[in-house]
Short mmCIF file of C-alpha atoms in Angstrom, two decimals:
data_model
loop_
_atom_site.label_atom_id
_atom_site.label_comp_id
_atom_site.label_asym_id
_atom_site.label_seq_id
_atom_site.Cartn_x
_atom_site.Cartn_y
_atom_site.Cartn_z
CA UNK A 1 -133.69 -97.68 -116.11
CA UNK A 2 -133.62 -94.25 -117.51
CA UNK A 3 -130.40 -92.26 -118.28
CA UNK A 4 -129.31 -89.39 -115.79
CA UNK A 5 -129.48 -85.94 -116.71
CA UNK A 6 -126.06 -85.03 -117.80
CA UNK A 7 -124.71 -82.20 -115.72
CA UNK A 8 -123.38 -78.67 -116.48
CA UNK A 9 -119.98 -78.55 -115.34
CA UNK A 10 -118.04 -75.09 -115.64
CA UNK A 11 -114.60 -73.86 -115.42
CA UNK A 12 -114.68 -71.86 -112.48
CA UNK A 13 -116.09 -74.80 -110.39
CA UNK A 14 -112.90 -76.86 -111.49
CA UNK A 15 -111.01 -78.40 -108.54
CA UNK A 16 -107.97 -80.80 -108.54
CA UNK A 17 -108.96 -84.82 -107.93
CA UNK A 18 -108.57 -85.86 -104.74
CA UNK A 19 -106.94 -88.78 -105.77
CA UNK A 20 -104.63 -89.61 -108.49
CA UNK A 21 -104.14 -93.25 -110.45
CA UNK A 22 -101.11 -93.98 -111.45
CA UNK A 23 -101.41 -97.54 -113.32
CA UNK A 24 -104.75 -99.73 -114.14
CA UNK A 25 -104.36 -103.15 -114.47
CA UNK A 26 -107.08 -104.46 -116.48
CA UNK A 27 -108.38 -108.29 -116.96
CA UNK A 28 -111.32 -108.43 -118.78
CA UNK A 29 -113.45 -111.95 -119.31
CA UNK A 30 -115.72 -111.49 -122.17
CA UNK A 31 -119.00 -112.93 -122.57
CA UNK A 32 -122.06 -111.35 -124.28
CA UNK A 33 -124.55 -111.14 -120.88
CA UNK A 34 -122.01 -111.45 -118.49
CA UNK A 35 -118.73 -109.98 -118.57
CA UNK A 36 -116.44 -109.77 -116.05
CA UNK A 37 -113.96 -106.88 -115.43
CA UNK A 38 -110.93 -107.02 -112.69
CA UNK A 39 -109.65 -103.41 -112.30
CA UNK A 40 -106.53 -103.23 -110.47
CA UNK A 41 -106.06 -99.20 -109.74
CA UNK A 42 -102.72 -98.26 -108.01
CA UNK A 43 -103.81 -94.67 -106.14
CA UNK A 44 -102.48 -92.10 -104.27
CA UNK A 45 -103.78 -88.52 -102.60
CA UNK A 46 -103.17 -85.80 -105.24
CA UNK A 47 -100.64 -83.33 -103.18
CA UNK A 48 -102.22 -80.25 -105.37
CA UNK A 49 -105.93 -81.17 -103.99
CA UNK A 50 -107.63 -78.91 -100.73
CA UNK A 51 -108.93 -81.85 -99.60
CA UNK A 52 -106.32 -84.24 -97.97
CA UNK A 53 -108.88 -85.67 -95.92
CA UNK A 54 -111.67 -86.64 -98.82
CA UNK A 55 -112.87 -89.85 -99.24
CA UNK A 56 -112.78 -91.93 -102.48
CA UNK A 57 -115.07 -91.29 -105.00
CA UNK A 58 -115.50 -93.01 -107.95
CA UNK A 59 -117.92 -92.91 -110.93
CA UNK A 60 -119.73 -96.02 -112.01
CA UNK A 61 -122.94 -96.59 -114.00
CA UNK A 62 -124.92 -100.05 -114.96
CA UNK A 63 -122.20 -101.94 -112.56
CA UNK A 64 -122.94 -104.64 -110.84
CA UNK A 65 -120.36 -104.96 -107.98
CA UNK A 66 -118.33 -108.71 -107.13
CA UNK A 67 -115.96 -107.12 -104.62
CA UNK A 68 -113.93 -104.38 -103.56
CA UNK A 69 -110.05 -105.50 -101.90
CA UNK A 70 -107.41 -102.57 -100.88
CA UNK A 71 -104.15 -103.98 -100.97
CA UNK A 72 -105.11 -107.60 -101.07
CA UNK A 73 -108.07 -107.11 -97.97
CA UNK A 74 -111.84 -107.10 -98.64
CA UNK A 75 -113.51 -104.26 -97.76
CA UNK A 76 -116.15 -104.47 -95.12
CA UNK A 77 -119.74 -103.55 -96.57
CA UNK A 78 -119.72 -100.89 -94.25
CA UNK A 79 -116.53 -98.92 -95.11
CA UNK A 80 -118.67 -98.28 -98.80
CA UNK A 81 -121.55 -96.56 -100.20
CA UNK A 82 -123.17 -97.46 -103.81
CA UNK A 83 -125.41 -95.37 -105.90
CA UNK A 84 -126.67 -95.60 -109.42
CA UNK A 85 -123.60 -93.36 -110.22
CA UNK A 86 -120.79 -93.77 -107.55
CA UNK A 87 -119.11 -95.99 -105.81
CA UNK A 88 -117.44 -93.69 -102.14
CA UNK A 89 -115.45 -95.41 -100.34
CA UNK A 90 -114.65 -93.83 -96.46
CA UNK A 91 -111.28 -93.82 -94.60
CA UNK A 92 -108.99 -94.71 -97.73
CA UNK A 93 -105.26 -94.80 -97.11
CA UNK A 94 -103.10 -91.78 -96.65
CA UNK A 95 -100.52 -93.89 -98.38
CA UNK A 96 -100.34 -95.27 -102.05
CA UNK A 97 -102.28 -98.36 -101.98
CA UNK A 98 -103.87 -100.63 -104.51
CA UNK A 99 -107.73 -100.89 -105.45
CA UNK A 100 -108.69 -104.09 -106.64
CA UNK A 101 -112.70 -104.00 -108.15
CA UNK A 102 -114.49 -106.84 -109.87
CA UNK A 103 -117.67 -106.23 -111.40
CA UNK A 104 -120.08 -107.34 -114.02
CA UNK A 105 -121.92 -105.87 -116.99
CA UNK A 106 -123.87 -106.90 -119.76
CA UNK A 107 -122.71 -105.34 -123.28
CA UNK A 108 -125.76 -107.20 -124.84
CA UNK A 109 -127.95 -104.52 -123.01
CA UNK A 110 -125.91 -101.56 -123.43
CA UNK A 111 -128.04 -99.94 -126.50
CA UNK A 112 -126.54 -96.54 -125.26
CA UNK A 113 -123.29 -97.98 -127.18
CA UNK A 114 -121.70 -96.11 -124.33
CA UNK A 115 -118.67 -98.03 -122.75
CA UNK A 116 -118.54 -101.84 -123.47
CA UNK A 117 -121.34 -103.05 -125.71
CA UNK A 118 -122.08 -106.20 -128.08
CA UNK A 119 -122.88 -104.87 -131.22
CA UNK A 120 -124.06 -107.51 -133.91
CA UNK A 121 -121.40 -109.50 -132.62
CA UNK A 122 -118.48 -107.44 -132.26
CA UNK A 123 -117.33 -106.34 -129.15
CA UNK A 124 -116.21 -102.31 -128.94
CA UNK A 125 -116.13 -99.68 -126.55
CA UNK A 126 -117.01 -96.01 -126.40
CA UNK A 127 -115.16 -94.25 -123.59
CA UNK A 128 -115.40 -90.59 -124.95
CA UNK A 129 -116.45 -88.19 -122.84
CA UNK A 130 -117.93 -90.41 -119.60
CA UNK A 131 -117.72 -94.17 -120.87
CA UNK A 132 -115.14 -95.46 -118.86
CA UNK A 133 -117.59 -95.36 -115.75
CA UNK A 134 -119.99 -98.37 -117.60
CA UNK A 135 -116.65 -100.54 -117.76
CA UNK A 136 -115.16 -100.08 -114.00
CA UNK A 137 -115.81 -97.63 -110.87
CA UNK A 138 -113.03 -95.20 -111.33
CA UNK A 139 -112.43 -91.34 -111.53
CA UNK A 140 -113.45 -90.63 -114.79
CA UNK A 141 -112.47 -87.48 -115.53
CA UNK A 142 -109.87 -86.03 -118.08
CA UNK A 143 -106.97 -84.91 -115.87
CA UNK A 144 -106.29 -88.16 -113.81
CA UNK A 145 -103.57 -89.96 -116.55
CA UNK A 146 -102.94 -93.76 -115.86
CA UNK A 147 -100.67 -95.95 -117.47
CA UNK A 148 -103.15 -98.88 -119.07
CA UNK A 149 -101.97 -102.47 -119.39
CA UNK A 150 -105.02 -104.77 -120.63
CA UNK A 151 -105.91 -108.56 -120.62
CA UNK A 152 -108.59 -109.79 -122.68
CA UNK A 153 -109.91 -113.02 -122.57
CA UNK A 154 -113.13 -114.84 -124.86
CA UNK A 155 -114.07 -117.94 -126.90
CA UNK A 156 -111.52 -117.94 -129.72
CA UNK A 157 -113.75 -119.09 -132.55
CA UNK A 158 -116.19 -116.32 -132.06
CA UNK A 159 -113.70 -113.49 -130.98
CA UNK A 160 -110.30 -114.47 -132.82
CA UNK A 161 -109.33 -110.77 -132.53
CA UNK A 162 -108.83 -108.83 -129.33
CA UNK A 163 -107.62 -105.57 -129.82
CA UNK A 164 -106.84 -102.51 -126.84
CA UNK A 165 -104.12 -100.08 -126.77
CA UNK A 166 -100.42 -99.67 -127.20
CA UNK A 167 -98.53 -102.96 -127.77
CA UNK A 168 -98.85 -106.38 -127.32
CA UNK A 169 -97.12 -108.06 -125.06
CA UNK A 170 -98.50 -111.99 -125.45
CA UNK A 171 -101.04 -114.21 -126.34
CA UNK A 172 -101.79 -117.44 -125.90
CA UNK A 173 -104.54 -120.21 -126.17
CA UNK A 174 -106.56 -121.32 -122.72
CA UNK A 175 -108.73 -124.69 -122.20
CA UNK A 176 -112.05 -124.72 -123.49
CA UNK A 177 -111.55 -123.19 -126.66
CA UNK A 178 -110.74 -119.69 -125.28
CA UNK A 179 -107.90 -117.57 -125.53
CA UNK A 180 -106.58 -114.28 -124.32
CA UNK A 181 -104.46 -111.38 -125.06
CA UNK A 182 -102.51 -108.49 -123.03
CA UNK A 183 -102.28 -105.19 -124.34
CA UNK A 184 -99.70 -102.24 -122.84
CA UNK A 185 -99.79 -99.18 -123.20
CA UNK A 186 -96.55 -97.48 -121.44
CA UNK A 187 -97.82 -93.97 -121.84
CA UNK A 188 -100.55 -91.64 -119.60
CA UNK A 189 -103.92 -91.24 -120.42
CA UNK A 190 -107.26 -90.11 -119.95
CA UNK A 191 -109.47 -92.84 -119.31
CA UNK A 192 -111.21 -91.55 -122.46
CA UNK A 193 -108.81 -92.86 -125.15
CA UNK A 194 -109.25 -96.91 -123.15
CA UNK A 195 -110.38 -98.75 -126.59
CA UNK A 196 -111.87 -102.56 -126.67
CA UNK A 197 -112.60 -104.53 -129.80
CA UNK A 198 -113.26 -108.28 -129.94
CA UNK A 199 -114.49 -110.14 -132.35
CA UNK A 200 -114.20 -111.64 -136.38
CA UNK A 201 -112.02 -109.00 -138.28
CA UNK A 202 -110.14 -108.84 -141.28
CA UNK A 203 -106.41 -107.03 -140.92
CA UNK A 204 -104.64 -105.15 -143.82
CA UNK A 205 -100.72 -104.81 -142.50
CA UNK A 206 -98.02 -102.45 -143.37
CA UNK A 207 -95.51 -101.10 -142.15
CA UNK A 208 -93.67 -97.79 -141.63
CA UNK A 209 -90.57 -96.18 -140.79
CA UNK A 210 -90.07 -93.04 -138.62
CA UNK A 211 -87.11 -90.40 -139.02
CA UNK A 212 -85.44 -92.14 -136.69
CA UNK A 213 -85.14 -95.13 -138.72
CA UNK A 214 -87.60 -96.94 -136.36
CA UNK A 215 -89.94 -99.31 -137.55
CA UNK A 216 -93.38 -99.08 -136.89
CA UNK A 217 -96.20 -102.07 -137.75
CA UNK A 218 -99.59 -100.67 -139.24
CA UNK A 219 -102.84 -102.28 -139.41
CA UNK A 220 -105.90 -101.38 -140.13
CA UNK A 221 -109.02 -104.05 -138.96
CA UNK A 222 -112.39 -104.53 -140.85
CA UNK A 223 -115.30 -106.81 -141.09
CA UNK A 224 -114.34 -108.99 -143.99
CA UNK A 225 -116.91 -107.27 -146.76
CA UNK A 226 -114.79 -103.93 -146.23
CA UNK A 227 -111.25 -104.73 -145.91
CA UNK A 228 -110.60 -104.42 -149.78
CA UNK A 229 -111.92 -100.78 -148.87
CA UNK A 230 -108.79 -99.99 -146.81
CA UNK A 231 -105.53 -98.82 -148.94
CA UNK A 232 -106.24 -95.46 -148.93
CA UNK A 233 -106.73 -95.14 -145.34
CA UNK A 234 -103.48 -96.77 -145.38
CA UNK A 235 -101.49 -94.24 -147.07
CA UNK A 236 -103.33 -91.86 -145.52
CA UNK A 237 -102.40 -93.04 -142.26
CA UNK A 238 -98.66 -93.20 -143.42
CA UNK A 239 -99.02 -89.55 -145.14
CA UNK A 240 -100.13 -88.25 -141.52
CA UNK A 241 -97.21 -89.87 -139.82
CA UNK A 242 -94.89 -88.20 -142.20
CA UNK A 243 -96.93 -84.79 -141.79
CA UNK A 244 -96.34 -84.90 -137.68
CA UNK A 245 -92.43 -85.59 -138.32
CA UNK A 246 -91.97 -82.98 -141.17
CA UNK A 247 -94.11 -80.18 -139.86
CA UNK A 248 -94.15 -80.98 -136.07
CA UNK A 249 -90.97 -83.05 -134.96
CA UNK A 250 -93.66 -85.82 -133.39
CA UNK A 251 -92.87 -88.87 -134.41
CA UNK A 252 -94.86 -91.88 -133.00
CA UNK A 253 -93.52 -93.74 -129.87
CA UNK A 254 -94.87 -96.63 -130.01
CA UNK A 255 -94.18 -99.86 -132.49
CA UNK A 256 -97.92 -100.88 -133.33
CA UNK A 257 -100.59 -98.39 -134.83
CA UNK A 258 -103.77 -99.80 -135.28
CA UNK A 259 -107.12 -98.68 -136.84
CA UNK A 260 -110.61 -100.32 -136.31
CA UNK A 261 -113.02 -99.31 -139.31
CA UNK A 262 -115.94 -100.74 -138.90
CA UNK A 263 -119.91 -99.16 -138.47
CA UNK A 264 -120.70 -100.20 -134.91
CA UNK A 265 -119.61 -96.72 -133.36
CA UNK A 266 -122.02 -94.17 -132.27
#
């Protein structure tokens, strides 16, 4: 299928979303032709948009749509519309209400490396600028800021590491020989920053400790051949952290920082 033109967008055509998200809830079952991705989106009408009336419009691309439940109720077939890009959905509540959309996608066939794809093995994601749309129908756009919490799930011996953002919260070993992980991330973002790795990875660990006298865990992940590569983007890292407190006052807020240095990024 060939790729859509991207489109010109320019400031003075900027308008408010219609709708804001204010938490995704994330379960993601990995498998290299056939993953499947529950997105839980907790939405509400954006007060500051002209449009209190719109309907639901969400960007999707090389989806292939399960189902579609608001607060716990399927949709009727007829209440949607699907195109190679969107996903509109009529009549949607007034009031905050819950979107819950399963859908599959193969990151074996992504060779855009755009979004989710399999890349000699490895599992990784690419969300900047318009990703996020080949993962899950949602408003991908740079001013709607979610809170992101993330379960991953996949075959243990082949994916022993599974990696998203902000902390982890538990772990733990399934039947079969899989396992899964869930990753939260208490802070807003774009949809943009959502980061995915699975897969065999080395980890160099160290730690570091903020003004406050907090301590932060660092690790930096590589494929096995490159791991002895990594000290100096270790002090680098801690050099940076140092230069935000000292020159800026910022000092990181979260207790895990994690880098993934490998050569399967675009």
């Amino acid at each position: 299928m060939r790729e859509a033109t991207p489109k010109t967008i320019h400031l003075q055509d900027y308008a408010p979303p219609d709708f804001l998200v204010d938490d995704v809830h994330l379960y993601v079952d990995l498998a290299e032709e056939d993953t499947c991705v529950t997105a839980t989106l907790s939405l509400r009408r954006n007060p500051a948009s002209s449009r209190q009336n719109a309907d639901l419009l969400l960007d999707g691309e090389h989806l292939t749509l399960i189902s579609l439940k608001i607060n716990g109720l399927p949709l009727n077939p007829a209440t949607y519309t699907i195109t190679r890009e969107t996903l509109l959905i009529r009549s949607a509540p007034d009031h905050p209400f819950d979107l819950e959309i399963v859908t599959r996608i193969n990151p074996k066939a992504n060779t855009a490396l755009e979004g989710l794809y399999l890349s000699a093995g490895l599992f990784c994601t690419q969300c900047e600028a318009q990703g996020f749309r080949r993962i899950t129908y949602f408003p991908d756009r740079p001013d709607v800021m979610a809170r992101y919490s993330t379960t991953l799930v996949a075959d243990k011996a082949t994916y022993p590491v599974l990696l998203s953002n902000g902390n982890l919260e538990g772990a733990g070993d399934l039947l079969n020989g899989r396992h899964w992980a869930k990753w939260v991330d208490p802070y807003r973002k774009p949809c943009y920053l959502f980061a995915l790795v699975a897969g065999q990875l080395e980890c160099l660990e160290d730690h570091y400790v903020t003004g406050s006298e907090r301590q932060v865990t660092l690790r930096i992940f590589a494929e096995a051949q490159d791991i002895d590569k990594c000290d100096h983007a270790m002090a680098s890292l801690k050099n940076a952290m140092r230069w935000d407190e000292t020159h800026y006052g910022r000092e990181y807020d979260l207790d895990l920082y994690m880098i993934v240095a490998v050569s399967h990024f675009n």
